Amino acid sequence: DAGVTQSPTHLIKTRGQQVTLRCSPKSGHDTVSWYQQALGQGPQFIFQYYEEEERQRGNFPDRFSGHQFPNYSSELNVNALLLGDSALYLCASSLLGGSTDTQYFGPGTRLTVL
Amino acid sequence: QKEVEQNSGPLSVPEGAIASLNCTYSDRVSQSFFWYRQYSGKSPELIMSIYSNGDKEDGRFTAQLNKASQYVSLLIRDSQPSDSATYLCAARNSGGSNYKLTFGKGTLLTVNP
C-alpha cells in the first residue's frame, strides 16, 4: 500500500525565485492538503484540493498557489520567495467521505531560501 | 482565532513510566481530534484519532477527550526511549466547509533510559 510521496526531499532557492513542490496521495485517497511547518512550530494549513479545485484556503498570500491533477496528485507553487518561506512543506492526503477524516502526511520537502 | 494549545515542554520521564501529554482547544465546534508523533527532521505520523468523549486505547497509547472542558490528552504507558519525539495535537471542525487541521506547537517528550 503506497503511502504519501513528495518530491523533492530538499530544495535550496534564492529570494525572488519560484518553486514547485509535488505530492502523490496515498493509494485510494482523493484529497490533498498542504501545510507549512516552520522550525519549532506546528504545521500551518495552506490549502486543500479536491476534484481538482481548491476547497479551502488558510491565511497565506496569493504567492502560494496549487493544482490538483486528475490522478489526484498535487503541486504547490510559491512565487517571489522570501526568506520567511524557509520551512518544511508537508502534503497530507485523505479520503472524502471515508469512515474517518484522517489526514496522512508525506515525508515533506525541506525548502531553504537564501 | 481558533487555537490549539499545548505545553511545549520538554517533558522528561524515565523509561517505563507513564507520559501524560495535554492539549486544550478554543473552538467549541471542533469535533475530530488527532495526535501525531514527529521525530526530529521527519514528518508527523498519526498515532490516534478520537471523536467522542471518553477514553480510546490502542496498545500503550490512550487518548482522552472531554468536550465540555475542551481538553484532549494522550497517555503513553511503559514509555520507551523510542517514544522520544514531539507530539502534536490537532483539531478539526467537521462541520460546514472547514476541512483543515489546526495544530498546536507540539510537546517535546524525552524518555530517559
XYZ file of C-alpha atoms in Angstrom:
227
model
C 0.000 0.000 0.000
C 1.779 3.108 -1.265
C 1.898 5.943 1.210
C 2.031 9.670 0.508
C 5.082 10.655 -1.512
C 6.625 14.079 -2.006
C 9.380 15.473 -4.167
C 11.941 16.817 -3.949
C 13.208 15.998 -0.458
C 15.280 19.125 -0.142
C 15.439 22.329 -2.129
C 17.562 25.453 -1.924
C 16.397 28.631 -3.645
C 17.246 32.320 -3.517
C 14.931 35.187 -2.734
C 12.621 36.136 -5.580
C 12.731 32.752 -7.241
C 9.798 30.445 -7.787
C 9.445 26.839 -6.594
C 7.166 23.891 -7.352
C 6.676 21.047 -4.902
C 4.924 17.799 -5.770
C 2.794 15.293 -3.907
C 1.180 11.965 -4.691
C -1.550 10.904 -2.264
C -1.872 7.580 -0.510
C -3.429 4.887 -2.662
C -7.218 5.234 -2.590
C -7.218 8.828 -1.371
C -8.684 11.704 -3.365
C -7.991 14.804 -1.276
C -4.698 16.607 -0.781
C -3.888 19.250 1.820
C -0.711 21.303 2.067
C 0.849 22.573 5.290
C 3.859 24.733 6.115
C 5.847 23.921 9.226
C 8.390 26.447 10.455
C 11.051 25.337 12.902
C 9.632 24.802 16.378
C 6.035 25.343 15.242
C 3.097 23.128 14.419
C 2.041 22.728 10.785
C 0.006 25.622 9.362
C -2.721 24.902 6.799
C -2.094 26.378 3.351
C -4.929 24.896 1.279
C -6.792 21.733 0.358
C -7.643 20.326 -3.065
C -10.465 18.006 -4.021
C -11.780 17.233 -7.500
C -9.060 19.457 -8.951
C -10.381 22.523 -7.135
C -9.169 24.476 -4.118
C -11.731 23.669 -1.465
C -10.370 25.702 1.431
C -7.502 28.127 1.917
C -5.600 29.183 5.011
C -4.058 32.580 5.771
C -1.375 32.515 3.107
C -0.768 35.154 0.405
C -1.559 34.664 -3.255
C 2.100 33.873 -3.868
C 1.110 30.395 -2.743
C -0.904 28.540 -5.346
C -1.672 24.966 -6.133
C -3.095 22.480 -8.508
C -4.568 19.008 -8.400
C -4.405 16.659 -11.361
C -6.970 14.049 -12.496
C -4.867 11.307 -10.878
C -5.249 13.185 -7.529
C -1.610 14.216 -7.342
C -0.940 17.831 -6.481
C 1.560 20.655 -6.829
C 2.306 23.586 -4.564
C 3.800 26.647 -6.228
C 5.374 29.534 -4.379
C 6.344 32.683 -6.289
C 8.656 35.541 -5.297
C 10.249 33.549 -2.499
C 11.013 35.299 0.776
C 13.467 34.266 3.474
C 10.459 33.560 5.689
C 9.241 30.890 3.293
C 12.016 28.610 4.522
C 10.192 25.707 6.155
C 9.174 22.066 5.900
C 6.305 21.752 3.435
C 4.012 18.855 4.173
C 1.440 17.212 1.987
C -1.368 15.222 3.604
C -3.876 13.014 1.870
C -7.308 11.839 2.937
C -10.451 10.288 1.534
C -13.520 12.464 1.233
C -16.494 10.679 2.676
C -14.380 7.918 4.164
C -15.195 6.394 7.540
C -12.756 8.830 9.108
C -11.408 12.207 8.071
C -7.870 11.291 8.938
C -5.058 13.017 7.106
C -1.829 11.116 6.486
C 1.357 13.052 5.911
C 4.106 12.547 3.397
C 7.808 12.863 4.253
C 7.861 16.567 3.443
C 10.028 18.886 1.366
C 12.587 20.993 3.208
C 12.791 24.380 1.466
C 15.643 26.744 2.251
C 15.511 30.272 0.856
C 18.818 32.160 0.849
C -8.574 32.909 16.007
C -9.265 29.280 16.707
C -6.337 27.837 18.640
C -4.931 24.607 19.940
C -2.645 24.971 22.918
C -0.006 22.556 24.155
C 2.683 22.768 26.785
C 5.862 22.966 24.731
C 7.837 21.051 27.337
C 10.246 19.472 27.305
C 8.569 16.709 29.262
C 11.080 14.256 30.637
C 10.077 10.848 32.011
C 12.074 7.739 32.948
C 11.801 4.591 30.884
C 8.790 2.520 31.918
C 6.858 5.477 33.329
C 3.577 6.955 32.092
C 3.910 10.080 29.965
C 0.938 12.443 30.003
C 0.537 14.970 27.205
C -2.161 17.608 27.311
C -3.944 19.820 24.812
C -6.714 22.414 25.006
C -8.692 23.918 22.154
C -10.726 27.081 21.853
C -13.195 26.238 19.066
C -16.207 24.629 20.720
C -17.417 23.165 17.431
C -14.249 21.093 16.957
C -15.338 17.506 16.563
C -12.301 15.481 15.499
C -9.030 15.288 17.349
C -5.735 13.732 16.395
C -2.396 13.011 17.975
C 0.648 12.899 15.720
C 4.210 11.959 16.636
C 7.052 13.775 14.921
C 10.661 12.699 15.196
C 13.275 15.377 14.675
C 13.634 16.170 10.976
C 10.766 13.885 9.989
C 7.096 14.377 9.128
C 4.144 13.867 11.502
C 2.973 10.288 11.940
C -0.578 9.587 13.100
C -0.837 7.892 16.483
C -4.528 8.137 17.305
C -7.762 9.865 16.470
C -10.654 10.459 18.868
C -14.120 11.783 18.178
C -16.253 11.014 21.248
C -15.980 11.933 24.903
C -14.124 9.382 26.984
C -11.107 7.186 26.509
C -9.776 5.371 23.474
C -6.997 2.844 23.868
C -4.565 1.492 21.279
C -1.730 -0.580 22.659
C 0.366 1.554 25.001
C -1.479 4.724 23.967
C -4.705 6.103 25.448
C -6.389 9.244 24.152
C -8.879 11.056 26.361
C -11.417 13.641 25.216
C -13.542 15.969 27.326
C -15.541 18.272 25.085
C -17.148 20.132 27.976
C -13.699 21.160 29.210
C -12.299 21.430 25.639
C -9.462 19.162 26.644
C -7.651 16.297 24.924
C -4.868 14.211 26.368
C -2.572 11.380 25.368
C -1.186 8.882 27.839
C 1.774 6.712 26.917
C 2.215 3.735 29.213
C 5.522 1.920 29.689
C 7.370 4.752 27.931
C 10.352 3.712 25.826
C 13.341 5.762 24.636
C 11.945 5.307 21.109
C 8.910 7.358 22.201
C 11.167 10.424 22.471
C 9.710 12.848 19.925
C 7.489 15.898 19.569
C 3.785 15.121 19.972
C 1.380 17.287 18.003
C -2.264 17.717 18.931
C -4.642 18.665 16.102
C -8.317 19.584 15.966
C -10.761 19.713 13.122
C -14.194 21.234 12.858
C -16.012 18.692 10.765
C -18.970 20.907 10.059
C -19.643 23.218 7.144
C -16.807 23.888 4.729
C -13.944 23.617 7.195
C -11.581 20.777 6.387
C -8.267 21.936 7.812
C -6.411 20.579 10.794
C -5.421 23.171 13.387
C -2.263 22.128 15.211
C -0.694 23.048 18.497
C 3.020 23.808 18.623
C 3.749 20.353 19.988
C 5.193 18.960 23.207
C 8.726 17.574 23.196
C 8.884 14.302 25.117
C 12.174 12.802 26.277
C 12.202 9.269 27.720
C 15.375 8.634 29.685
C 16.826 5.072 29.780
